[in-house]
Amino acid sequence: MKANRVCVIGAGTMGSGIAAHLANIGFEVTLLDLTKQSIEEAFSRSKQVKPPHFMTTERAQSIRLGSLADNLDWITEADWVCEAIIERPDAKAELFKTIAPLISERAMISTNTSGLEISMLGEHFPEEIRRKFLGTHFFNPPRYLKLLELIPTTYSDPKAVEAMTKFLEQRVARRVVVAKDTPGFIANRYGMWSMFQAIHVAEKLRIPIEQVDFITGPFLGRPRSGSFRLNDLVGLDIMQDIATNLIQRRPGDPFIEGLKTPKSMAFLAERGWIGEKTGQGYYRREGKELLAFDLETNAYRLRRDGGFESLKALEKLPLGERIGKALELKDEAGEFLRHYLLPIMKYADYLKEEISHSVRDFDRVMMWGFGWEAGPFAMMDAIGHEKLGMGGKAFYSEGKILDFSGKYVKPEPEPEFATIKDFPILSTHENFLIRDLGDGIKAVSLTTKMGVITPALVTELTKLLKDPLFDRFMLTSEARSFSAGFDLKFFLERIEKHDVEGIEQALIDLQKLGEMLEQRKVVAAVFGHCLGAGLELAFSCSMIAAHPETTIGFPETRVGLIPGGRGTTLARVYNQASAKRLTDVCLTLAEGTTGNPDQARTMGILRSRDVTVYHPDRLIYDAKKLLKVVMPAVRPAWKPSEGPLQGMIDRELKAKLADDTLTEYDLVLGEKLKSVFARCITYEEALAKERSEFLDLCWRAHTQGRIKAMVENGKPLRN
């Protein structure tokens, strides 16, 4: 399915979010709302949302805004008409009657909803449109949550469903689960019930909300928001609306009583305290203090430590084993889990055939949409069916999935979504693994915590690159981030010992490793964080392939340093087209600014040849494709600065000092950067200069204070 032009109708929270996501990844987007005033107001709000909908301001400016009153004919240009107005069947029906004659023969048409009946909505279209009409359920915010439920109707052409599924996965950069056309689909029918269950159990057992969030957060393999923080993020009003709709549409469900409004939710909602959007719900922030709602007194109090020592003792065990042991605990944590976890497992088992096509689809919705480490069926297998009192076969066995007829079936392979850990290990080293990506291609995958660069890692990689056969490979990481930068503890220890030679040698070795990488065919597959020395190594590769939400940059000034492993030099050499460009990049380094890949490219800390892999799960696959054709990096020749570069940098630094963006000490750091950018005549001189300036900074009290603060507190010190 080829489609470049998308018309999103409805500029509310979801419509604006969908439009932003599509604009971010390169579609030509038209966004329509009722009137010119309503579209302008809605779009203005969309640009202020936190976290931001748009990757760059340029992406926001690319969207064409219009009104249904004045620009209805724009719908004829669309390859995909994505309706996302208010979730009222009557409003959608009225709109469909209006736009039906304007939908081109080539265009797909979808309605975005969290649970309305798609087949019923499709009846308002003529047959030729009805056959290609589908439901979508984007998760909010669409930029950050990769799940998309796709819902065919009883009229849908199977070819249209297949084409749309591929289009959404390949072009729209979402992971698609095809769900059945039932109330709430999979996500809200089951996910919402699970959220309500935690509240009901907490009220019944009188367990404080902080303790519930501790149990239902990372301990269960879920996000840190746990249950009550998640309720605030979703909004108690939205939760009540979804629950009411499900109760009305599924009265025969024996578990449906679990969606009745809990007492605490009713109390908060009656007062308009419905979560984050109103500033308070189950939690409320007052200044620097976070208050928690007390389920017994119906009043706010200071948030307490919610940890259970009994659970902390189990945290390092594999998910299934730790939950299994926790279910046997005799304390409040064990009591909560028995009352909470067993019912949600049983409800998943009850619902599975009604709402999903397979247990894997069911699990994927909870993993991709709610951030669970394992869905309910994988969790049942991991804990043990007998321990849960459920019996039956394992749902997953030897790479196969138990289908609803009771047979094990092998799923279709999905090589495009493979993670680095799916590939076999060829050899294990102290600080990295070498994995076989197939087709004669290898990956060097860092194993240090957060991909931190250490002298030992630099030594190991240097030794590896001396092998002439190791010429083409991927550089990536096993950690949650590609690299958080150089190990600051190393510098702090060397400073305390006044080991000047040790620091300088570490910088020389890092610079030489970067030069060796430049001579090889290497793609750096980066994600999470790509900072400091990690970016210096990635910058040395032939190409960087970046996950769209990677935080990229040189934040060295936040710890009182400048990039000293070729970072300053490379930022200079790749941006020497004009004095204005060099000034801007120098200021970026002075401020320690970081950003997503598209922002980093604009800031000059990614190159034009570096790519953003907009599908979050295709990073390794797409990086491997690039690796097959990539050639060694060709670093531009050093050009001495022309014109008044020093003066331009000075003026900008002083302006930043005047508006309090920079401190007096930041100005010192800016001077160090300027000495590389504006005073060096050759590349070799620049390398030596960035090292000497780095060393000089190490012995300054302000720098030492900044490094120590970051090492001890994990937060930058602004001194």
XYZ file of C-alpha atoms in Angstrom:
719
model
C 0.000 0.000 0.000
C 1.545 3.277 -1.137
C 0.398 6.328 0.751
C 2.094 9.650 1.408
C -0.824 11.974 2.075
C -2.883 11.508 5.218
C -5.916 13.509 6.252
C -6.608 13.337 9.992
C -10.088 14.545 10.931
C -10.447 15.734 14.506
C -7.836 17.827 16.312
C -8.521 16.706 19.868
C -5.963 14.948 22.030
C -5.829 11.805 19.893
C -6.252 13.423 16.487
C -3.508 15.964 17.134
C -1.256 13.253 18.529
C -1.782 10.998 15.515
C -1.163 13.902 13.125
C 2.047 14.788 14.970
C 3.323 11.213 14.859
C 2.647 10.969 11.123
C 4.336 14.318 10.462
C 7.332 13.241 12.562
C 7.956 10.243 10.314
C 7.612 12.135 7.049
C 4.000 11.958 5.864
C 2.266 14.915 4.233
C -0.390 15.561 6.867
C -3.607 17.546 6.710
C -5.403 18.088 10.020
C -9.054 19.154 9.923
C -11.381 20.264 12.700
C -14.829 21.862 12.795
C -13.854 25.503 12.307
C -10.794 27.613 11.642
C -10.846 28.793 15.251
C -11.145 25.291 16.709
C -8.289 23.903 14.591
C -5.968 26.777 15.494
C -6.740 26.512 19.213
C -6.376 22.725 19.236
C -3.115 22.798 17.300
C -1.703 25.476 19.574
C -2.431 23.222 22.560
C -0.840 20.282 20.766
C 2.440 22.175 20.399
C 2.544 22.840 24.152
C 1.954 19.240 25.272
C 4.463 17.547 27.603
C 6.092 15.252 26.652
C 6.125 16.935 23.234
C 4.136 15.540 20.328
C 6.628 16.829 17.767
C 10.246 15.794 17.296
C 11.186 19.203 15.866
C 9.468 22.540 15.284
C 9.890 21.954 11.548
C 7.705 18.850 11.788
C 4.956 20.882 13.451
C 5.157 23.521 10.739
C 4.754 20.883 8.028
C 1.127 20.091 8.959
C -1.558 21.742 6.834
C -4.419 22.976 9.009
C -7.980 23.328 7.784
C -11.627 23.246 8.779
C -14.515 21.018 7.794
C -16.429 24.211 7.107
C -13.950 25.582 4.546
C -11.619 22.796 3.410
C -13.713 19.650 3.130
C -12.467 19.096 -0.437
C -8.928 18.445 0.856
C -10.156 14.968 1.795
C -10.131 14.041 -1.909
C -6.309 14.318 -1.949
C -5.747 11.813 0.860
C -4.348 8.306 0.472
C -5.540 7.571 4.002
C -8.424 9.284 5.758
C -7.927 8.846 9.513
C -10.996 9.973 11.463
C -10.370 10.731 15.147
C -13.264 12.883 16.353
C -15.139 12.576 19.650
C -16.070 8.983 20.566
C -19.799 9.316 19.968
C -21.415 7.009 17.401
C -23.923 9.668 16.307
C -21.194 12.250 15.657
C -19.102 9.768 13.695
C -22.131 8.623 11.673
C -22.993 12.202 10.696
C -19.403 12.867 9.617
C -19.187 9.655 7.580
C -22.276 10.592 5.562
C -20.648 13.938 4.771
C -17.210 12.678 3.755
C -18.184 9.452 1.944
C -18.469 11.112 -1.517
C -15.034 12.724 -1.041
C -13.013 9.588 -0.281
C -10.985 8.615 -3.335
C -11.043 5.109 -4.745
C -7.388 4.547 -3.765
C -7.767 5.809 -0.178
C -8.052 3.769 2.989
C -10.497 4.961 5.637
C -10.299 4.321 9.380
C -11.971 5.444 12.571
C -9.928 5.806 15.731
C -11.688 4.664 18.878
C -10.873 3.004 22.166
C -13.806 0.639 22.015
C -16.833 1.574 19.863
C -18.311 -1.104 17.609
C -16.591 -0.721 14.238
C -19.056 -2.804 12.203
C -21.939 -0.615 13.329
C -20.046 2.541 12.368
C -19.197 1.075 8.960
C -22.871 0.743 8.100
C -22.966 4.487 7.429
C -20.721 4.070 4.369
C -21.674 2.682 0.953
C -20.512 -0.874 0.277
C -17.413 0.058 -1.763
C -16.059 2.098 1.173
C -17.329 -0.273 3.849
C -15.084 -3.043 2.501
C -11.947 -1.003 3.197
C -13.167 0.664 6.398
C -11.278 -0.378 9.546
C -10.986 0.614 13.167
C -7.743 1.761 14.754
C -6.891 2.201 18.404
C -3.745 4.284 18.734
C -2.370 4.498 22.249
C -1.857 7.928 23.746
C 0.539 9.585 23.141
C 0.975 8.041 19.654
C 4.571 9.248 19.310
C 5.746 7.251 22.318
C 3.514 4.149 22.512
C 4.097 1.672 19.714
C 0.933 -0.428 20.007
C -1.880 -0.045 17.511
C -4.942 -2.274 17.642
C -6.424 -2.771 14.167
C -10.055 -3.861 14.086
C -11.648 -5.269 10.933
C -15.424 -5.355 10.563
C -17.755 -8.081 9.346
C -17.596 -6.332 5.943
C -13.820 -5.891 5.686
C -11.990 -7.216 2.637
C -9.204 -9.516 3.937
C -6.826 -8.005 1.361
C -7.540 -4.534 2.732
C -6.816 -5.760 6.262
C -3.536 -7.346 5.167
C -2.470 -4.256 3.221
C -3.314 -1.916 6.088
C -1.487 -4.113 8.608
C 1.704 -4.019 6.529
C 1.332 -0.291 5.924
C 0.896 0.472 9.618
C 3.879 -1.670 10.609
C 6.244 -0.636 7.828
C 5.320 2.988 7.157
C 3.476 4.201 10.249
C 6.087 2.562 12.520
C 3.656 0.839 14.885
C 3.368 -2.711 16.160
C -0.040 -3.967 15.071
C -2.324 -6.421 16.833
C -5.459 -7.336 14.900
C -8.228 -7.454 17.514
C -11.810 -8.641 17.357
C -14.643 -6.128 17.078
C -15.758 -6.449 20.693
C -16.309 -3.724 23.331
C -12.995 -2.178 24.369
C -11.090 -4.560 22.072
C -8.232 -6.212 24.015
C -6.560 -3.214 25.611
C -9.472 -1.571 27.350
C -11.583 -4.661 27.984
C -8.804 -6.374 29.910
C -6.342 -3.590 30.710
C -8.973 -1.338 32.253
C -10.399 -4.197 34.336
C -6.902 -4.927 35.649
C -6.478 -1.278 36.634
C -9.790 -1.260 38.520
C -8.927 -4.554 40.206
C -5.864 -3.009 41.869
C -7.980 -0.193 43.334
C -10.686 -2.534 44.628
C -8.136 -4.821 46.294
C -6.249 -1.888 47.839
C -9.496 -0.566 49.327
C -10.546 -3.989 50.581
C -7.207 -4.753 52.244
C -6.583 -1.129 53.298
C -3.150 -1.051 51.696
C -1.658 2.431 51.030
C -1.433 3.428 47.385
C 2.382 3.787 47.496
C 2.698 0.156 48.543
C 0.345 -0.959 45.782
C 2.393 0.988 43.231
C 5.567 -0.663 44.517
C 4.031 -4.119 44.094
C 2.414 -3.466 40.695
C 5.397 -1.608 39.248
C 8.797 -3.098 38.335
C 8.357 -6.007 40.757
C 5.623 -7.355 38.442
C 7.665 -6.400 35.385
C 5.652 -3.249 34.756
C 6.436 0.483 34.504
C 7.369 2.467 37.603
C 3.982 4.207 37.516
C 2.433 1.080 39.036
C -1.354 1.310 39.398
C -2.416 4.562 41.059
C 0.101 6.747 39.233
C -1.110 5.156 35.997
C -4.702 5.976 36.962
C -3.736 9.642 37.295
C -1.971 9.602 33.933
C -4.954 8.064 32.141
C -7.499 10.247 33.951
C -10.153 9.027 36.376
C -12.907 10.496 34.182
C -11.729 8.509 31.164
C -11.481 5.349 33.252
C -15.050 5.816 34.472
C -16.358 6.489 30.947
C -14.719 3.344 29.558
C -15.924 1.251 32.492
C -19.509 2.501 32.168
C -19.520 1.685 28.450
C -18.198 -1.828 29.055
C -20.715 -2.527 31.827
C -23.576 -1.470 29.549
C -22.372 -3.497 26.567
C -21.320 -6.689 28.354
C -23.874 -7.309 31.134
C -23.408 -11.090 30.918
C -19.691 -10.985 31.722
C -19.359 -12.646 35.173
C -16.333 -10.447 35.960
C -17.936 -7.151 34.879
C -18.727 -6.070 38.457
C -15.018 -5.374 38.794
C -15.534 -2.239 36.688
C -17.856 -0.596 39.196
C -16.451 2.689 40.449
C -14.317 2.236 43.594
C -15.155 4.472 46.566
C -11.905 6.415 46.360
C -12.338 7.087 42.653
C -15.899 8.336 43.198
C -14.707 10.638 46.004
C -11.954 12.146 43.846
C -14.056 12.429 40.689
C -16.906 14.207 42.505
C -14.430 16.946 43.419
C -12.922 17.168 39.955
C -9.643 15.656 41.141
C -9.306 13.367 38.148
C -5.557 13.035 37.757
C -2.590 14.748 36.213
C -4.597 17.029 33.912
C -6.262 18.685 36.943
C -3.112 18.702 39.051
C -4.300 16.060 41.485
C -5.872 12.646 41.664
C -4.454 9.815 43.707
C -1.287 11.895 43.933
C -0.816 15.645 44.283
C 2.343 17.712 44.152
C 2.779 20.690 46.457
C 6.025 22.454 45.672
C 8.749 19.851 45.976
C 6.582 17.523 48.055
C 4.552 14.673 46.578
C 1.368 13.922 48.489
C -0.557 10.660 48.345
C -4.293 10.127 48.806
C -5.068 8.083 51.906
C -7.740 5.498 51.100
C -8.906 5.360 54.728
C -9.095 9.061 55.620
C -9.921 10.465 52.145
C -7.227 13.090 52.707
C -3.798 13.810 51.263
C -0.633 13.173 53.252
C 3.085 13.058 52.510
C 4.018 10.186 50.256
C 5.733 7.371 52.140
C 8.264 4.783 51.095
C 6.131 2.036 49.594
C 8.740 -0.707 49.572
C 8.319 -4.142 51.121
C 11.531 -5.716 52.420
C 10.088 -9.129 51.570
C 9.737 -8.136 47.914
C 13.088 -6.348 47.747
C 14.731 -9.643 48.715
C 13.193 -11.255 45.617
C 13.776 -8.469 43.077
C 16.793 -10.029 41.349
C 15.043 -13.324 40.614
C 13.531 -13.967 37.164
C 9.988 -12.593 36.818
C 8.054 -15.851 37.169
C 10.164 -17.135 40.048
C 9.938 -13.936 42.087
C 6.168 -13.652 41.620
C 5.726 -17.320 42.524
C 7.651 -16.843 45.761
C 5.841 -13.573 46.504
C 2.476 -15.330 46.251
C 3.556 -17.483 49.212
C 4.439 -14.537 51.468
C 2.372 -14.132 54.637
C 2.642 -10.330 54.766
C 0.502 -7.609 53.145
C 2.420 -7.902 49.862
C 1.606 -11.594 49.525
C -2.002 -10.979 50.552
C -2.370 -8.243 47.932
C -0.870 -10.385 45.172
C -3.158 -13.323 45.928
C -6.233 -11.084 45.800
C -5.041 -9.137 42.748
C -2.989 -11.404 40.522
C -5.067 -14.580 40.564
C -8.287 -12.845 39.410
C -6.587 -11.000 36.555
C -5.048 -14.273 35.358
C -8.457 -15.975 35.466
C -10.130 -13.072 33.672
C -7.558 -13.216 30.866
C -8.254 -16.925 30.480
C -12.006 -16.265 30.406
C -11.734 -13.488 27.787
C -9.078 -14.813 25.449
C -11.238 -16.364 22.716
C -13.872 -13.626 22.803
C -11.541 -10.681 22.240
C -8.328 -11.974 20.622
C -7.125 -14.270 17.857
C -4.337 -15.806 19.957
C -2.790 -15.655 23.400
C 0.269 -14.061 21.818
C -1.881 -11.201 20.485
C -3.399 -10.800 23.943
C 0.032 -10.756 25.597
C 1.433 -8.340 23.039
C -1.278 -5.786 23.724
C -0.381 -5.737 27.403
C 3.347 -5.636 26.671
C 3.328 -3.032 23.902
C 0.458 -0.918 25.174
C 0.888 -1.099 28.949
C 4.626 -1.768 29.181
C 4.348 -5.170 30.853
C 7.449 -7.346 30.676
C 5.186 -10.344 30.072
C 1.506 -10.590 29.195
C -0.869 -12.647 31.359
C -0.410 -15.926 29.463
C 3.377 -15.747 29.372
C 3.214 -14.838 33.063
C 1.034 -17.872 33.833
C 3.633 -20.090 32.168
C 6.478 -18.394 34.054
C 4.797 -18.663 37.467
C 3.376 -22.133 36.871
C -0.244 -23.029 36.161
C -0.507 -25.300 39.177
C 0.765 -22.611 41.549
C -2.018 -20.378 40.227
C -4.572 -23.158 40.603
C -5.406 -23.053 36.897
C -4.053 -26.262 35.370
C -3.902 -26.854 31.617
C -1.081 -26.881 29.084
C 1.601 -24.243 28.794
C 0.591 -21.501 26.369
C 4.110 -21.278 24.932
C 6.290 -24.324 24.303
C 9.480 -24.788 22.269
C 8.834 -21.753 20.085
C 5.207 -22.691 19.481
C 1.941 -21.173 20.732
C -1.109 -23.034 22.006
C -4.037 -22.076 19.779
C -7.678 -22.081 20.801
C -8.233 -25.578 19.402
C -5.619 -26.956 21.807
C -2.881 -27.446 19.193
C 0.597 -25.958 19.210
C 1.340 -23.827 16.144
C 4.587 -22.210 15.041
C 4.176 -18.464 14.454
C 5.414 -16.762 11.309
C 8.983 -15.479 11.749
C 9.389 -11.721 12.175
C 13.058 -11.021 11.383
C 12.434 -7.304 10.990
C 11.585 -7.036 14.693
C 14.533 -9.000 16.083
C 16.397 -7.500 19.027
C 20.143 -7.814 19.479
C 19.589 -10.509 22.127
C 17.813 -12.724 19.575
C 21.112 -13.386 17.760
C 23.620 -16.097 18.759
C 26.764 -15.194 20.676
C 30.011 -15.994 18.854
C 32.366 -14.911 21.629
C 32.247 -13.295 25.046
C 34.672 -10.595 26.141
C 35.011 -8.705 29.402
C 33.118 -5.627 28.195
C 31.290 -6.715 25.051
C 29.820 -9.658 23.173
C 30.252 -10.533 19.531
C 26.996 -11.747 18.004
C 26.282 -13.350 14.638
C 23.692 -11.307 12.717
C 23.730 -13.702 9.769
C 24.876 -13.115 6.185
C 28.473 -12.950 7.407
C 27.783 -9.843 9.508
C 28.745 -9.498 13.161
C 27.729 -7.149 15.951
C 29.926 -5.851 18.739
C 27.501 -5.326 21.607
C 28.651 -3.483 24.731
C 27.912 -5.147 28.066
C 28.949 -2.415 30.504
C 26.206 -0.860 32.646
C 24.342 1.716 30.521
C 26.985 1.156 27.835
C 29.484 3.202 29.840
C 32.850 3.644 28.111
C 35.813 2.606 30.267
C 39.567 2.432 29.592
C 39.309 -1.377 29.668
C 36.571 -1.324 27.018
C 38.624 1.018 24.836
C 41.626 -1.319 25.137
C 39.540 -4.382 24.244
C 37.944 -2.726 21.213
C 41.309 -1.432 20.017
C 42.733 -4.954 20.182
C 39.726 -6.294 18.272
C 40.086 -3.729 15.487
C 43.714 -4.690 14.913
C 42.356 -7.862 13.298
C 42.173 -6.962 9.562
C 39.346 -9.473 9.076
C 37.149 -7.517 11.483
C 36.302 -4.934 8.866
C 32.491 -4.703 8.729
C 30.311 -4.851 11.838
C 27.537 -3.241 13.857
C 28.336 -1.405 17.088
C 25.505 -1.529 19.618
C 24.758 -2.426 23.237
C 23.130 -5.066 25.418
C 22.120 -2.427 27.971
C 19.053 -0.180 28.185
C 21.102 2.504 26.437
C 23.766 2.486 23.750
C 26.077 4.534 25.950
C 25.672 7.051 28.761
C 29.244 8.292 28.137
C 32.647 7.814 29.766
C 32.954 6.439 33.287
C 33.133 9.587 35.433
C 34.362 7.591 38.412
C 37.570 6.936 36.474
C 38.226 10.659 36.060
C 37.325 11.399 39.677
C 39.746 8.739 40.932
C 42.540 9.960 38.643
C 41.935 13.561 39.738
C 42.108 12.592 43.416
C 45.428 10.830 42.720
C 46.595 13.745 40.532
C 47.241 11.220 37.770
C 47.645 13.595 34.805
C 49.253 10.957 32.606
C 46.470 8.455 33.282
C 43.769 10.888 32.154
C 45.692 12.018 29.077
C 46.420 8.437 28.026
C 42.721 7.563 28.338
C 41.893 10.471 26.010
C 44.618 9.515 23.519
C 43.403 5.912 23.463
C 39.802 7.020 22.920
C 40.834 9.317 20.067
C 42.875 6.557 18.416
C 40.000 4.079 18.738
C 37.747 6.570 16.959
C 40.256 6.895 14.122
C 40.409 3.112 13.799
C 36.610 2.946 13.578
C 36.712 5.513 10.765
C 38.766 3.084 8.690
C 36.219 0.272 9.041
C 32.706 -0.244 7.666
C 30.674 0.222 10.841
C 27.090 1.174 11.613
C 26.349 2.273 15.165
C 22.829 1.191 16.183
C 22.044 3.590 19.022
C 19.097 3.846 21.405
C 18.247 5.090 24.887
C 21.216 7.408 25.411
C 24.106 8.160 23.088
C 26.121 10.677 25.036
C 29.649 11.966 25.429
C 32.257 9.311 24.687
C 29.504 7.025 23.390
C 28.631 9.621 20.766
C 32.327 10.156 20.019
C 32.601 6.470 19.061
C 29.299 6.466 17.160
C 30.356 9.653 15.344
C 33.468 7.780 14.199
C 31.421 5.048 12.514
C 30.448 5.078 8.859
C 26.859 5.785 9.823
C 24.628 6.078 12.873
C 21.201 4.413 12.870
C 19.243 5.893 15.766
C 16.077 4.856 17.567
C 13.713 7.873 17.302
C 13.670 8.574 21.048
C 17.422 8.326 21.622
C 18.835 11.184 23.696
C 21.926 12.319 21.796
C 24.533 14.910 22.621
C 27.715 16.076 24.287
C 26.659 17.081 27.827
C 30.249 17.272 29.106
C 29.940 20.899 30.208
C 27.352 19.785 32.783
C 30.239 18.052 34.557
C 32.694 20.879 33.929
C 34.495 19.302 30.967
C 34.501 19.458 27.166
C 34.379 16.490 24.771
C 37.953 15.190 24.793
C 37.846 11.967 22.778
C 37.517 13.725 19.378
C 34.001 15.000 20.133
C 34.893 18.693 20.006
C 37.044 18.172 16.914
C 34.422 16.148 15.040
C 31.647 18.607 15.899
C 33.903 21.309 14.437
C 34.977 19.464 11.290
C 31.476 18.340 10.279
C 29.997 21.845 10.604
C 32.585 24.112 9.008
C 30.429 25.323 6.113
C 30.088 28.764 7.713
C 31.142 30.777 10.742
C 27.469 31.064 11.740
C 27.069 27.290 11.751
C 30.252 26.830 13.787
C 29.094 29.438 16.291
C 25.763 27.675 16.755
C 27.434 24.283 17.252
C 29.970 25.720 19.694
C 27.078 27.151 21.739
C 25.311 23.777 21.637
C 28.378 22.152 23.192
C 28.803 24.984 25.704
C 25.231 24.524 26.928
C 25.540 20.726 26.954
C 22.363 20.499 24.875
C 20.964 17.086 24.018
C 18.042 16.075 21.835
C 16.378 13.362 19.813
C 18.064 12.273 16.544
C 16.220 14.779 14.360
C 17.065 17.605 16.748
C 20.667 16.388 16.994
C 20.990 16.530 13.215
C 19.751 20.125 13.234
C 22.164 20.966 16.068
C 25.112 19.545 14.118
C 25.858 16.618 16.419
C 24.591 14.082 13.903
C 25.611 14.122 10.257
C 23.313 14.342 7.255
C 24.122 10.716 6.388
C 23.047 9.441 9.817
C 19.503 8.082 9.874
C 16.582 7.910 12.275
C 14.908 4.498 12.333
C 11.391 5.636 13.135
C 10.064 2.178 13.908
C 11.311 1.520 17.457
C 11.511 -2.247 16.946
C 13.283 -2.270 13.562
C 16.562 -0.710 14.672
C 18.757 -3.805 14.357
C 17.074 -4.952 11.132
C 17.429 -1.582 9.405
C 20.956 -1.035 10.716
C 21.948 -4.407 9.291
C 20.553 -3.442 5.871
C 22.648 -0.267 5.956
C 25.688 -2.265 7.015
C 25.549 -4.358 3.852
C 26.232 -1.323 1.645
C 28.037 1.152 3.883
C 31.608 2.304 3.242
C 34.198 3.707 5.697
C 33.556 7.225 6.966
C 35.314 9.983 5.056
C 36.044 12.756 7.503
C 36.119 16.210 5.888
C 39.507 17.906 5.707
C 40.049 20.530 8.392
C 39.384 24.080 7.228
C 40.867 26.883 9.317
C 38.165 29.324 10.372
C 37.534 32.312 8.184
C 36.004 35.591 9.220
C 35.277 36.797 12.734
C 34.510 33.377 14.261
C 36.136 34.154 17.611
C 34.189 37.375 17.959
C 30.924 35.705 16.963
C 31.383 32.981 19.575
C 32.340 35.568 22.211
C 29.196 37.615 21.561
C 26.927 34.571 21.807
C 28.599 33.325 24.987
C 28.198 36.716 26.653
C 24.556 36.906 25.547
C 23.897 33.492 27.099
C 25.581 34.664 30.292
C 23.419 37.790 30.347
C 20.160 35.839 30.033
C 21.309 33.345 32.704
C 21.484 30.415 30.277
C 25.180 30.066 31.149
C 27.033 30.678 34.413
C 30.398 32.402 34.768
C 32.058 28.995 34.842
C 30.151 27.892 31.749
C 31.796 30.869 30.064
C 35.185 29.366 30.950
C 34.085 26.111 29.314
C 32.895 28.039 26.271
C 36.341 29.617 25.980
C 37.889 26.142 25.965
C 35.584 25.048 23.159
C 36.307 28.252 21.250
C 40.027 27.543 21.383
C 39.437 24.333 19.398
C 36.811 25.775 17.053
C 38.490 29.070 16.198
C 42.211 28.856 16.920
C 43.385 25.500 15.600
C 44.906 25.345 12.130
C 44.963 21.561 11.613
C 43.003 18.486 12.654
C 45.998 17.167 14.609
C 46.330 20.456 16.472
C 42.620 20.302 17.349
C 42.980 16.812 18.850
C 45.887 17.929 21.008
C 44.041 21.105 21.985
C 40.860 19.377 23.143
C 42.995 17.035 25.270
C 45.007 19.836 26.860
C 41.906 21.905 27.598
C 40.197 18.843 29.085
C 43.204 18.242 31.343
C 43.336 21.876 32.441
C 39.673 21.708 33.474
C 40.236 18.574 35.546
C 42.252 20.521 38.119
C 39.703 23.305 38.572
C 37.535 23.239 41.691
C 34.300 23.983 39.809
C 34.849 21.021 37.487
C 35.704 18.708 40.348
C 32.549 19.824 42.153
C 30.434 19.096 39.084
C 31.938 15.655 38.508
C 31.530 14.725 42.169
C 27.887 15.875 42.213
C 27.058 13.790 39.157
C 28.831 10.690 40.486
C 27.277 10.944 43.953
C 23.793 12.291 43.158
C 23.249 11.604 39.467
C 22.331 15.268 38.961
C 24.334 18.143 37.449
C 25.620 20.921 39.693
C 25.212 24.442 38.310
C 28.062 26.378 39.875
